[in-house]
N, CA, C and O atoms as a GROMACS GRO file, in nm:
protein
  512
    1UNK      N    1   0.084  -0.116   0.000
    1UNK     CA    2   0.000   0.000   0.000
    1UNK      C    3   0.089   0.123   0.000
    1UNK      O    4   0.210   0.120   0.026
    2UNK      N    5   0.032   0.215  -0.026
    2UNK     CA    6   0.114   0.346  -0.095
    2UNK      C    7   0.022   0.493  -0.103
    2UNK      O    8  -0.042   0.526  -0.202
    3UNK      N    9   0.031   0.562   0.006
    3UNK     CA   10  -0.039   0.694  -0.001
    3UNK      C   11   0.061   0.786  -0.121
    3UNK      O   12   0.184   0.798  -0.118
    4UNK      N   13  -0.041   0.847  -0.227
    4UNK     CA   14   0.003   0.925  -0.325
    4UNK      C   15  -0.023   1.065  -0.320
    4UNK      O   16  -0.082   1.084  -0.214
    5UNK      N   17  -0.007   1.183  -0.388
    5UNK     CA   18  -0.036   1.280  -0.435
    5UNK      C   19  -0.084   1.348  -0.499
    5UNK      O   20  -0.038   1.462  -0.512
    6UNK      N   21  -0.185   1.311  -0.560
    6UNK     CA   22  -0.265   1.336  -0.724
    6UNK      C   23  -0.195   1.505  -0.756
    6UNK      O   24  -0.225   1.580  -0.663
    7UNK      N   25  -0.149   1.544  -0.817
    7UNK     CA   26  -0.118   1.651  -0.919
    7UNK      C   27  -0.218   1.786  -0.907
    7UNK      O   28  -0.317   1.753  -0.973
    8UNK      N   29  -0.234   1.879  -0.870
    8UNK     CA   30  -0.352   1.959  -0.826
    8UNK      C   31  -0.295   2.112  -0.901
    8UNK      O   32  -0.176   2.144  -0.897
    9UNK      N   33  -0.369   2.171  -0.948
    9UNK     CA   34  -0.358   2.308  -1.010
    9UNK      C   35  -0.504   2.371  -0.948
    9UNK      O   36  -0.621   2.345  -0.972
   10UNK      N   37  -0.438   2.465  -0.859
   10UNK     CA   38  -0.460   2.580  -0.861
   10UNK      C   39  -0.487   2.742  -0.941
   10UNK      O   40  -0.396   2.800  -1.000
   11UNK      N   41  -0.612   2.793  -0.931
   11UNK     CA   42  -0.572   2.918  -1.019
   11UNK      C   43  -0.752   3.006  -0.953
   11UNK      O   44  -0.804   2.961  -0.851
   12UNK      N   45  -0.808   3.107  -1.019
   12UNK     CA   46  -0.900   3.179  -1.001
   12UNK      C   47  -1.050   3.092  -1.013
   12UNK      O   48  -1.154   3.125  -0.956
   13UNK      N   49  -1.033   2.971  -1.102
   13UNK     CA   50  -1.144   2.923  -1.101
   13UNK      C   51  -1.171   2.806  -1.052
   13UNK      O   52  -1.277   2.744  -1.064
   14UNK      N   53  -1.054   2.766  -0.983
   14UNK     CA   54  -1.083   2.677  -0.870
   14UNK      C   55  -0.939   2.552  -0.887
   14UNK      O   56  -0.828   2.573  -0.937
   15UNK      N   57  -0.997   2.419  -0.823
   15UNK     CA   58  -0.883   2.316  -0.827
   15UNK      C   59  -0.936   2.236  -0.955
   15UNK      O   60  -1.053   2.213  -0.988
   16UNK      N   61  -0.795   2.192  -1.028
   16UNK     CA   62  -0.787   2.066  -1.100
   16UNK      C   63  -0.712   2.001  -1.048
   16UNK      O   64  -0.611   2.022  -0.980
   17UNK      N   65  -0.795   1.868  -1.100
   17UNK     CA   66  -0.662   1.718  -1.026
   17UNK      C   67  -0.687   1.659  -1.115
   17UNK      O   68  -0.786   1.654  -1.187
   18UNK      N   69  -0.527   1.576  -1.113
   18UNK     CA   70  -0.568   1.530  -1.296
   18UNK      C   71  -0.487   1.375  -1.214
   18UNK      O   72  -0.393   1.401  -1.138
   19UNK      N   73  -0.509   1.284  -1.226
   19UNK     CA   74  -0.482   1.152  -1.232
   19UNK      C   75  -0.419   1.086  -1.356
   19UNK      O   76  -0.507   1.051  -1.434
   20UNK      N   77  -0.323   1.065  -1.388
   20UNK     CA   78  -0.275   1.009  -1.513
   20UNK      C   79  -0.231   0.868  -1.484
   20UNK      O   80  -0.119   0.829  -1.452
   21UNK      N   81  -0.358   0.788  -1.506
   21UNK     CA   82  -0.324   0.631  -1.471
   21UNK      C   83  -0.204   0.573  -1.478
   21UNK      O   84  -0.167   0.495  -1.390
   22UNK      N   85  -0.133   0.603  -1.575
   22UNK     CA   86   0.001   0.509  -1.645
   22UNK      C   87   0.095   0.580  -1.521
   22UNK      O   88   0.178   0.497  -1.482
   23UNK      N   89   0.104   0.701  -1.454
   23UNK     CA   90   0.233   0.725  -1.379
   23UNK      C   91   0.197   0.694  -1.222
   23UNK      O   92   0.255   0.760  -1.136
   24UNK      N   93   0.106   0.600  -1.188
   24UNK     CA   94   0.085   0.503  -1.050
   24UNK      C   95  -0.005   0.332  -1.097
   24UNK      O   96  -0.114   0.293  -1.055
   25UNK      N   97   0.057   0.288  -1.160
   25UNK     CA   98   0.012   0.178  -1.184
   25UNK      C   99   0.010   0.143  -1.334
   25UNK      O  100   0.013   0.218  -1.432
   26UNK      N  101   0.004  -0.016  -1.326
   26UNK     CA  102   0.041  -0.099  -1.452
   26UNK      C  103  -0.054  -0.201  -1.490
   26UNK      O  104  -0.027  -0.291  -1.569
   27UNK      N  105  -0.234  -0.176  -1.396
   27UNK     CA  106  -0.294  -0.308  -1.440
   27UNK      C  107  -0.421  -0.168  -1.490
   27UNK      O  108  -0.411  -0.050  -1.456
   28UNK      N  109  -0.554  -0.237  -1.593
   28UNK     CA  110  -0.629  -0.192  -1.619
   28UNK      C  111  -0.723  -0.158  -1.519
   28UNK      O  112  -0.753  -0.234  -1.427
   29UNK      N  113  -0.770  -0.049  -1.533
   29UNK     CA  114  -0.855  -0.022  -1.424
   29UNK      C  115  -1.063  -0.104  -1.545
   29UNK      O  116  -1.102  -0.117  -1.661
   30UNK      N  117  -1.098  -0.121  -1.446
   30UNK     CA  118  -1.259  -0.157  -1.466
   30UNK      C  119  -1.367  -0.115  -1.407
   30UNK      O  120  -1.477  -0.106  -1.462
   31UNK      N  121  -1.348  -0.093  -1.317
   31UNK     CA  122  -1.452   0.041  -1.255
   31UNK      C  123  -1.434   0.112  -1.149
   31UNK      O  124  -1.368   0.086  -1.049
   32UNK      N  125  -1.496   0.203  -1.176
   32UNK     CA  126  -1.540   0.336  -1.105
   32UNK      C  127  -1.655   0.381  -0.995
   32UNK      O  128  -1.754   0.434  -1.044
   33UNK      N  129  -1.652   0.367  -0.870
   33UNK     CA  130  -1.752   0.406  -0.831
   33UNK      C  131  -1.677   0.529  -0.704
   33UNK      O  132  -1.558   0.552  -0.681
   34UNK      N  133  -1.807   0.589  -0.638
   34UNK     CA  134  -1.770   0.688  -0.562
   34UNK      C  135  -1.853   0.688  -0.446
   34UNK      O  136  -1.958   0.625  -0.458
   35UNK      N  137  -1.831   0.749  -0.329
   35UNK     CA  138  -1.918   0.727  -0.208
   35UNK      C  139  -1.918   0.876  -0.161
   35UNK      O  140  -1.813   0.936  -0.140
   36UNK      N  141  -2.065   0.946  -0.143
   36UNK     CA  142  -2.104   1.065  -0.103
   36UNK      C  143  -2.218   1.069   0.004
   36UNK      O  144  -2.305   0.987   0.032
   37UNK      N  145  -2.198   1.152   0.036
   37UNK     CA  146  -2.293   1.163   0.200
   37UNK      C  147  -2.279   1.069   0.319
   37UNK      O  148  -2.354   1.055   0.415
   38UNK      N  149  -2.159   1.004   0.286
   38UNK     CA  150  -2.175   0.912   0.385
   38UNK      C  151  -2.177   0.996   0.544
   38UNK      O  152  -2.126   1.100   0.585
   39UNK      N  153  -2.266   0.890   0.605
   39UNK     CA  154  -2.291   0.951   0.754
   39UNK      C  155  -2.261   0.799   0.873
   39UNK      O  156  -2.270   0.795   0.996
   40UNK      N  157  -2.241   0.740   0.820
   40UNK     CA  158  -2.172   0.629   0.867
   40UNK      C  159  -2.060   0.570   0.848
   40UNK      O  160  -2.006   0.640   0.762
   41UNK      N  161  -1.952   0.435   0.890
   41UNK     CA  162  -1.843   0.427   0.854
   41UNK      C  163  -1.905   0.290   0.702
   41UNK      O  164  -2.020   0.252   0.681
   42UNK      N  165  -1.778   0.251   0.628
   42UNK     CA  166  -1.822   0.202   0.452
   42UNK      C  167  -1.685   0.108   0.457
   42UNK      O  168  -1.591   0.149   0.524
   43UNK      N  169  -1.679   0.030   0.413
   43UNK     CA  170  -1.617  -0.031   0.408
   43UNK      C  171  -1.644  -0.208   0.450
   43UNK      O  172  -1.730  -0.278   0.397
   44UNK      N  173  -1.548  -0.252   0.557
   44UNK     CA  174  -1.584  -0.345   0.621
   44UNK      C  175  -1.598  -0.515   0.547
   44UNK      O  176  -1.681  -0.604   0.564
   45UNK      N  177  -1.462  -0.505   0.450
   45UNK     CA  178  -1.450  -0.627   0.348
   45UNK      C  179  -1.318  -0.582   0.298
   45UNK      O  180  -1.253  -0.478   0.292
   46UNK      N  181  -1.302  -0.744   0.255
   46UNK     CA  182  -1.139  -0.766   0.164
   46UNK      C  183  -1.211  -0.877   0.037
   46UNK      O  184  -1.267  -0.986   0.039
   47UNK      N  185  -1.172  -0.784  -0.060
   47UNK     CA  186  -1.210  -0.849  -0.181
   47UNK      C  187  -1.067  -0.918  -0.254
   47UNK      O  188  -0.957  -0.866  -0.236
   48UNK      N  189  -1.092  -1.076  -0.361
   48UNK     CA  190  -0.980  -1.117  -0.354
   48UNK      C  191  -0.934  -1.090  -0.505
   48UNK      O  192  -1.004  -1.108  -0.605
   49UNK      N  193  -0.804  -1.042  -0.500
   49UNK     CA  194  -0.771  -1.045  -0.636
   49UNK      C  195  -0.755  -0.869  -0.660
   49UNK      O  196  -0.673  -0.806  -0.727
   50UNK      N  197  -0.848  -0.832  -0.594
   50UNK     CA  198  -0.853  -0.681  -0.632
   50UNK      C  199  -0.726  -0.579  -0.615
   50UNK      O  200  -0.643  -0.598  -0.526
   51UNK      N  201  -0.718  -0.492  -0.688
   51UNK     CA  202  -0.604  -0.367  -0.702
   51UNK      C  203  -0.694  -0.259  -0.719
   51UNK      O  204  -0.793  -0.262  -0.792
   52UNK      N  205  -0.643  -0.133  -0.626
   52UNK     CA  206  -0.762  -0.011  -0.641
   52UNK      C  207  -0.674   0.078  -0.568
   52UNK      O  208  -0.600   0.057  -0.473
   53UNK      N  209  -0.706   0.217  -0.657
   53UNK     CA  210  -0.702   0.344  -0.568
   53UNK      C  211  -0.819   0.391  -0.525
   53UNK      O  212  -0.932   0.398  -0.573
   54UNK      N  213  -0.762   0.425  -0.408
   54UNK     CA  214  -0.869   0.522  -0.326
   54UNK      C  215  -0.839   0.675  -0.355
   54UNK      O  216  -0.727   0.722  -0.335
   55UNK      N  217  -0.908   0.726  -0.387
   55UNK     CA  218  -0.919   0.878  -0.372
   55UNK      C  219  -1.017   0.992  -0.325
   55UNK      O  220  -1.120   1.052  -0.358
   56UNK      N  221  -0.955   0.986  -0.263
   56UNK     CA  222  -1.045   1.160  -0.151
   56UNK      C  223  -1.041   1.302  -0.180
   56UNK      O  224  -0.985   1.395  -0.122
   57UNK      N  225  -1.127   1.296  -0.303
   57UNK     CA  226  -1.176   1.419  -0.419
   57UNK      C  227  -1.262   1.560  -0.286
   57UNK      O  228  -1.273   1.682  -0.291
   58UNK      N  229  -1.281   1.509  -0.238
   58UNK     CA  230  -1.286   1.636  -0.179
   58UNK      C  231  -1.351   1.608   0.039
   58UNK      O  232  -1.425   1.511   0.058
   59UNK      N  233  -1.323   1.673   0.133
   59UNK     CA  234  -1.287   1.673   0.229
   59UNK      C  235  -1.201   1.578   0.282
   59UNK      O  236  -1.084   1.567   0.244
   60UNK      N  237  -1.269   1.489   0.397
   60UNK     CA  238  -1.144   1.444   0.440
   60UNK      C  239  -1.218   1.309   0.547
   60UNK      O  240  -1.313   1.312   0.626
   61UNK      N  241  -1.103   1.173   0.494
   61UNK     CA  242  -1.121   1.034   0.521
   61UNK      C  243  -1.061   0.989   0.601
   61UNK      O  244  -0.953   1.048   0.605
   62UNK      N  245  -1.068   0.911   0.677
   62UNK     CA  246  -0.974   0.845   0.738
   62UNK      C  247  -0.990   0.627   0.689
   62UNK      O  248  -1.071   0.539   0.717
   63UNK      N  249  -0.874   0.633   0.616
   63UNK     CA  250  -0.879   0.472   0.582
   63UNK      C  251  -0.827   0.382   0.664
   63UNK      O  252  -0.724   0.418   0.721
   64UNK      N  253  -0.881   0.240   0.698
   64UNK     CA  254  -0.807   0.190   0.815
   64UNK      C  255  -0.754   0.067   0.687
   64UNK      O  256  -0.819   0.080   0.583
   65UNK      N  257  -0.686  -0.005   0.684
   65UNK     CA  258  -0.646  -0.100   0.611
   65UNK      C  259  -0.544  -0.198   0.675
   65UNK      O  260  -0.426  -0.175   0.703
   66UNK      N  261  -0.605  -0.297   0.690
   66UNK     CA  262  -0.550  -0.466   0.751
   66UNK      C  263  -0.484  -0.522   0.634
   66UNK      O  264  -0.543  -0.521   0.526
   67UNK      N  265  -0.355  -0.576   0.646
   67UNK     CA  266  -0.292  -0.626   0.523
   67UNK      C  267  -0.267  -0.812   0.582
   67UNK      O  268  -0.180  -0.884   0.534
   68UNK      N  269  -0.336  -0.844   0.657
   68UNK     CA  270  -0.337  -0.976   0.768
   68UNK      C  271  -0.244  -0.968   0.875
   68UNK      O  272  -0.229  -1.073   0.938
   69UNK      N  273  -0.181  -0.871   0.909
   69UNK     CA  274  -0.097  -0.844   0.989
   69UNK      C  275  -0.127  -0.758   1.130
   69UNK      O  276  -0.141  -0.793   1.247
   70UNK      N  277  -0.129  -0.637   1.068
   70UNK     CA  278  -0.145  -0.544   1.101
   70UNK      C  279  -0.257  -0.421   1.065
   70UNK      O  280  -0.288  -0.421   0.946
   71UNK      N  281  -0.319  -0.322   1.143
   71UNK     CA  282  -0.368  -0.202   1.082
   71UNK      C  283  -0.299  -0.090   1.057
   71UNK      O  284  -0.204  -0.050   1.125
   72UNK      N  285  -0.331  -0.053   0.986
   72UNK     CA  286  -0.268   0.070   0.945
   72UNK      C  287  -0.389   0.148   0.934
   72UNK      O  288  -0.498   0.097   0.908
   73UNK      N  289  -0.365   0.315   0.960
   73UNK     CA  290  -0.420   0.417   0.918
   73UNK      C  291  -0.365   0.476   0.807
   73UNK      O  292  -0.258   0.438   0.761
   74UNK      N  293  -0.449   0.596   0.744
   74UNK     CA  294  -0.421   0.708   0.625
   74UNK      C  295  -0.540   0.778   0.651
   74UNK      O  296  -0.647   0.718   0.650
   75UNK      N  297  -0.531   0.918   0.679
   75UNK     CA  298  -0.622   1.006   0.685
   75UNK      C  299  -0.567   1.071   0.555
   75UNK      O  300  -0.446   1.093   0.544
   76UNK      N  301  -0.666   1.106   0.445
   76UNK     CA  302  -0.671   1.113   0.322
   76UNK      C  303  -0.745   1.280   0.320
   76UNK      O  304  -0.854   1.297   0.373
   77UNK      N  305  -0.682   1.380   0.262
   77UNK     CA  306  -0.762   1.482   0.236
   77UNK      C  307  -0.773   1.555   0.110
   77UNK      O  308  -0.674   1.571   0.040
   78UNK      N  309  -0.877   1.596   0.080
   78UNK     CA  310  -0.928   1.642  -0.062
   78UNK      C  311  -0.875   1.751  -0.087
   78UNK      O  312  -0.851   1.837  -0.002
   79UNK      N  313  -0.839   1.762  -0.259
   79UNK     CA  314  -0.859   1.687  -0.356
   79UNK      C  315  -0.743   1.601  -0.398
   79UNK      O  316  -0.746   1.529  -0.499
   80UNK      N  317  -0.607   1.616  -0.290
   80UNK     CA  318  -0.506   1.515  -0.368
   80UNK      C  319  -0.442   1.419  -0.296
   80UNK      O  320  -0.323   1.388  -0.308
   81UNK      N  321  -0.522   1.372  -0.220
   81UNK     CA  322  -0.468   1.241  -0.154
   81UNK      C  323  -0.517   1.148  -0.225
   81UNK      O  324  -0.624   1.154  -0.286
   82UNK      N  325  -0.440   1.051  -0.221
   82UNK     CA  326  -0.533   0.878  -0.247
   82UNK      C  327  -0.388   0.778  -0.209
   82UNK      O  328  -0.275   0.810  -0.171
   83UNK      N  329  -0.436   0.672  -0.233
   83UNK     CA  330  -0.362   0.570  -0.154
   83UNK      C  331  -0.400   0.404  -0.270
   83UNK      O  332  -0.499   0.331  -0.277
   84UNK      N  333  -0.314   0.404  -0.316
   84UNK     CA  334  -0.279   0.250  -0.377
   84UNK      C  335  -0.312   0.154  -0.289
   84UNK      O  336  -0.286   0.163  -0.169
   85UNK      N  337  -0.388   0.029  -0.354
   85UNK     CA  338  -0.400  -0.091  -0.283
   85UNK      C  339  -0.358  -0.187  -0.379
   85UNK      O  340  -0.422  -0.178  -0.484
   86UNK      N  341  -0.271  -0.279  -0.379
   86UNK     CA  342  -0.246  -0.370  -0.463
   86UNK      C  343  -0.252  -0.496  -0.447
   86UNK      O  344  -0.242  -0.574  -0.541
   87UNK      N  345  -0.273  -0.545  -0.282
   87UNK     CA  346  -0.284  -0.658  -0.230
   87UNK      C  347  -0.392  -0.654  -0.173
   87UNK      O  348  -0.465  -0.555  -0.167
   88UNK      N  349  -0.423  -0.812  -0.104
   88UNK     CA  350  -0.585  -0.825  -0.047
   88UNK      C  351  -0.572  -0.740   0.063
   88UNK      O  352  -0.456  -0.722   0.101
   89UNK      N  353  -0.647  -0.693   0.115
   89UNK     CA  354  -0.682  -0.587   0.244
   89UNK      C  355  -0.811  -0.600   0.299
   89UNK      O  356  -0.911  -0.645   0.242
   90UNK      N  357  -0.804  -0.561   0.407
   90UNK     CA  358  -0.974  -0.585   0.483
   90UNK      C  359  -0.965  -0.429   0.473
   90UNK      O  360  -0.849  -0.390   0.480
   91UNK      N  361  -1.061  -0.326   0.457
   91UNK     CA  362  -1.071  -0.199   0.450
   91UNK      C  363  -1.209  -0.134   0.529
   91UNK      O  364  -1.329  -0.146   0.501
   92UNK      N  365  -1.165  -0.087   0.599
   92UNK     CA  366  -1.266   0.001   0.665
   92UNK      C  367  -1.254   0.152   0.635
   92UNK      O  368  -1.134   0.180   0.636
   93UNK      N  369  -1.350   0.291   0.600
   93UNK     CA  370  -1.330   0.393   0.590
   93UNK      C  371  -1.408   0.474   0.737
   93UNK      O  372  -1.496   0.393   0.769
   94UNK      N  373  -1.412   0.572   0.818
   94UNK     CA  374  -1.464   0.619   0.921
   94UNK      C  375  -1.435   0.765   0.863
   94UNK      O  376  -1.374   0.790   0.759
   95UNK      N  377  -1.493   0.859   0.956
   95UNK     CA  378  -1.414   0.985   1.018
   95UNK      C  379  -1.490   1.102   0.874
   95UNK      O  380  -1.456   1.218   0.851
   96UNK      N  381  -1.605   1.015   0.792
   96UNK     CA  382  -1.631   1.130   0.669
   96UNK      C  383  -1.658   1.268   0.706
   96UNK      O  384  -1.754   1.297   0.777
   97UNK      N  385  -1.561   1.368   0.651
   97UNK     CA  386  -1.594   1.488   0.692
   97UNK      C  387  -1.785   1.544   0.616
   97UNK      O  388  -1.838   1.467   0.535
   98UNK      N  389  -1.837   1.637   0.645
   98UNK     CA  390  -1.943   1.693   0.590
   98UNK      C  391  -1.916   1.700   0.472
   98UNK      O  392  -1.813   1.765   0.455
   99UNK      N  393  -1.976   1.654   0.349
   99UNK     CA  394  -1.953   1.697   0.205
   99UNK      C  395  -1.813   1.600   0.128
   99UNK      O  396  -1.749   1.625   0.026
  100UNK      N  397  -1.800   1.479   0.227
  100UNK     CA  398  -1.652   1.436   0.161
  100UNK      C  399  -1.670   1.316   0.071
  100UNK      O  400  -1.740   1.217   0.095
  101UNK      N  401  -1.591   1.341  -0.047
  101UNK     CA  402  -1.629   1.203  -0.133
  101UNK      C  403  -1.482   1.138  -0.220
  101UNK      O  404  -1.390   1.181  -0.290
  102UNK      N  405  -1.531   1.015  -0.167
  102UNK     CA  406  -1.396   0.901  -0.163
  102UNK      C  407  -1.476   0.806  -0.290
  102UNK      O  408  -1.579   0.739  -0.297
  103UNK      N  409  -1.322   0.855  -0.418
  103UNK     CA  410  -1.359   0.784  -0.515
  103UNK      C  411  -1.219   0.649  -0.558
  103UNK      O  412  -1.096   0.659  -0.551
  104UNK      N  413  -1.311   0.524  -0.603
  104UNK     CA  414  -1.222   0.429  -0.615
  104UNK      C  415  -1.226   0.370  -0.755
  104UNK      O  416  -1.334   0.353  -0.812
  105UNK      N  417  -1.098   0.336  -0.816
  105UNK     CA  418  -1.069   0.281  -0.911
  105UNK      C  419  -1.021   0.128  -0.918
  105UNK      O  420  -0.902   0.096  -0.919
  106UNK      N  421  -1.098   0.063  -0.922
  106UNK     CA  422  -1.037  -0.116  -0.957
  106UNK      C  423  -1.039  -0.145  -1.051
  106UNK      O  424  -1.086  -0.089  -1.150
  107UNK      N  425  -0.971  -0.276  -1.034
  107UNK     CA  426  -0.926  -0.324  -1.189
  107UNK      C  427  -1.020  -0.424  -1.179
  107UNK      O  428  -0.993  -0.483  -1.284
  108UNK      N  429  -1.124  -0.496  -1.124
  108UNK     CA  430  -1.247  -0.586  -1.131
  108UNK      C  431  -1.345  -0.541  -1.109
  108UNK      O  432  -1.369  -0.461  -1.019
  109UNK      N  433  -1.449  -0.601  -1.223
  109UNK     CA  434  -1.591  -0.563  -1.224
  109UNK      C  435  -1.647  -0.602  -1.101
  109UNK      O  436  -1.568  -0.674  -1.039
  110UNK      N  437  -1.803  -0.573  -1.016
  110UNK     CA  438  -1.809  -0.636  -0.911
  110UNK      C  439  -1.838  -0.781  -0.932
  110UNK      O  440  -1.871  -0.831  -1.040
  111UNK      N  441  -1.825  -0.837  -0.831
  111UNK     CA  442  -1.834  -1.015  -0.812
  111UNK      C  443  -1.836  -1.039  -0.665
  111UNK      O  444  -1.747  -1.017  -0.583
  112UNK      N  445  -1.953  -1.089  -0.646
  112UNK     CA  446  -1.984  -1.072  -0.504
  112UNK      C  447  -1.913  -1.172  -0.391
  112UNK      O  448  -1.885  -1.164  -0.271
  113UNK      N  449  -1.894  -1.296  -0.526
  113UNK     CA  450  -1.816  -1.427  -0.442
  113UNK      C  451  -1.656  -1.366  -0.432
  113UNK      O  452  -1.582  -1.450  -0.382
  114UNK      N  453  -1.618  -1.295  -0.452
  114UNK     CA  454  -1.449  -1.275  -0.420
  114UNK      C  455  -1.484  -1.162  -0.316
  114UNK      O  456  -1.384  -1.095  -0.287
  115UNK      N  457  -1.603  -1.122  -0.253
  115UNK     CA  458  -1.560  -1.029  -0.116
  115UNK      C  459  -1.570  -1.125  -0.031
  115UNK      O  460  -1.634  -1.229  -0.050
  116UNK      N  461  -1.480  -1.084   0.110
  116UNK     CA  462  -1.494  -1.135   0.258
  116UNK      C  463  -1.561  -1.039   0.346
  116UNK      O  464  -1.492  -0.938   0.360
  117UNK      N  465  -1.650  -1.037   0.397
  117UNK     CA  466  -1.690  -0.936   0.463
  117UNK      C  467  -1.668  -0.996   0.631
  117UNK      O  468  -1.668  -0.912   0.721
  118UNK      N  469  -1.652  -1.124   0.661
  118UNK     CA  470  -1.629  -1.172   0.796
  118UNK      C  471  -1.457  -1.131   0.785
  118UNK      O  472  -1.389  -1.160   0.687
  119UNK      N  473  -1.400  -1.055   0.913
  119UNK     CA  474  -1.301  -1.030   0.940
  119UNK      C  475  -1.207  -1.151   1.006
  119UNK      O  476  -1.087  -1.150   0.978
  120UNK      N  477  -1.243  -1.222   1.064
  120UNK     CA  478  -1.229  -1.347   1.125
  120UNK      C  479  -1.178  -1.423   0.967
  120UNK      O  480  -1.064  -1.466   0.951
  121UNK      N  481  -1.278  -1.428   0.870
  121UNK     CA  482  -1.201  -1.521   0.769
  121UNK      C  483  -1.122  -1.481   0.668
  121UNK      O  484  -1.058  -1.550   0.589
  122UNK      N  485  -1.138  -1.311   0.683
  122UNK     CA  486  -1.021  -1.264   0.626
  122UNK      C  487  -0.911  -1.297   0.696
  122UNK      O  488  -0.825  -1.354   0.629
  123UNK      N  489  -0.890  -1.282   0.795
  123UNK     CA  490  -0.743  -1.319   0.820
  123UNK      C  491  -0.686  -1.479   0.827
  123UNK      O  492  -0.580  -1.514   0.776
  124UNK      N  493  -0.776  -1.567   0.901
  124UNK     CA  494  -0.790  -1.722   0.838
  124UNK      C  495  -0.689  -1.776   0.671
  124UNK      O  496  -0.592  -1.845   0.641
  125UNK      N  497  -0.811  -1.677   0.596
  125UNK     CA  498  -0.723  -1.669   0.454
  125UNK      C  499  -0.602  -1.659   0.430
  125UNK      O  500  -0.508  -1.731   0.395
  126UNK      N  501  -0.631  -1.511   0.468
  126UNK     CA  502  -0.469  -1.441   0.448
  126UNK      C  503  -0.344  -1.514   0.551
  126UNK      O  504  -0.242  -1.447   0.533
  127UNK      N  505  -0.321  -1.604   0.630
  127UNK     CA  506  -0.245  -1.641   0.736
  127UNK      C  507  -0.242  -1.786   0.707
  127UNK      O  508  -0.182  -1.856   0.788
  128UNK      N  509  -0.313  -1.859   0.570
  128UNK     CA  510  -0.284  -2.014   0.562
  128UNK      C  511  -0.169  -1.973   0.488
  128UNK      O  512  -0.091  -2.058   0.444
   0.00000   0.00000   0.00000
């Protein structure tokens, strides 16, 4: 895992962030989704196989991420944080500021049989 920088311009009419896939990663991305208004914590699964950025387009996240080891934090803030995932992870997000939205890029369509949502057998997995 790998907290990044997305590229951000500044000027009178506001922020651009420009993401240029090819200079943080080497697999195809396949979809796109984004999470807004959250008022609860999102997450709470390790999907298998998957590679994804997280990105926190605008306020501010806090990601917890289990690699079977250990947790780790990343408090992520908008518009140019995000954070590489390239291995399985159990992922929890908390801490959504008012107005904050955390967008992710994977390289798998959804498939419901490759998530773990029991934490217990995520690590089971990850530790045979």
């Amino acid at each position: 895992m790998k907290k990044i920088k997305i590229p951000t311009f500044n000027d009178d009419r506001g922020d651009l962030s420009v993401l240029e896939l090819k200079d943080f990663i080497d697999w195809e991305p396949k979809r796109i989704y984004y999470v807004t208004g959250a008022v609860k914590d999102r997450g709470g699964h390790a999907v298998r196989g998957e590679k994804k950025i997280y990105i926190c387009a605008q306020g501010t996240i806090t990601a917890r991420i289990h690699d079977g080891k250990s947790w780790k934090e990343f408090k992520l803030k908008g518009p140019d944080d995000g954070l590489i995932v390239e291995e399985m992870v159990y992922r929890e997000f908390k801490d959504f500021s008012k107005g904050a939205v955390l967008v992710s890029v994977s390289n798998l369509n959804y498939d419901k049989s490759k998530y773990i949502f029991d934490f217990d057998e995520f690590l089971k997995e990850m530790n045979n």
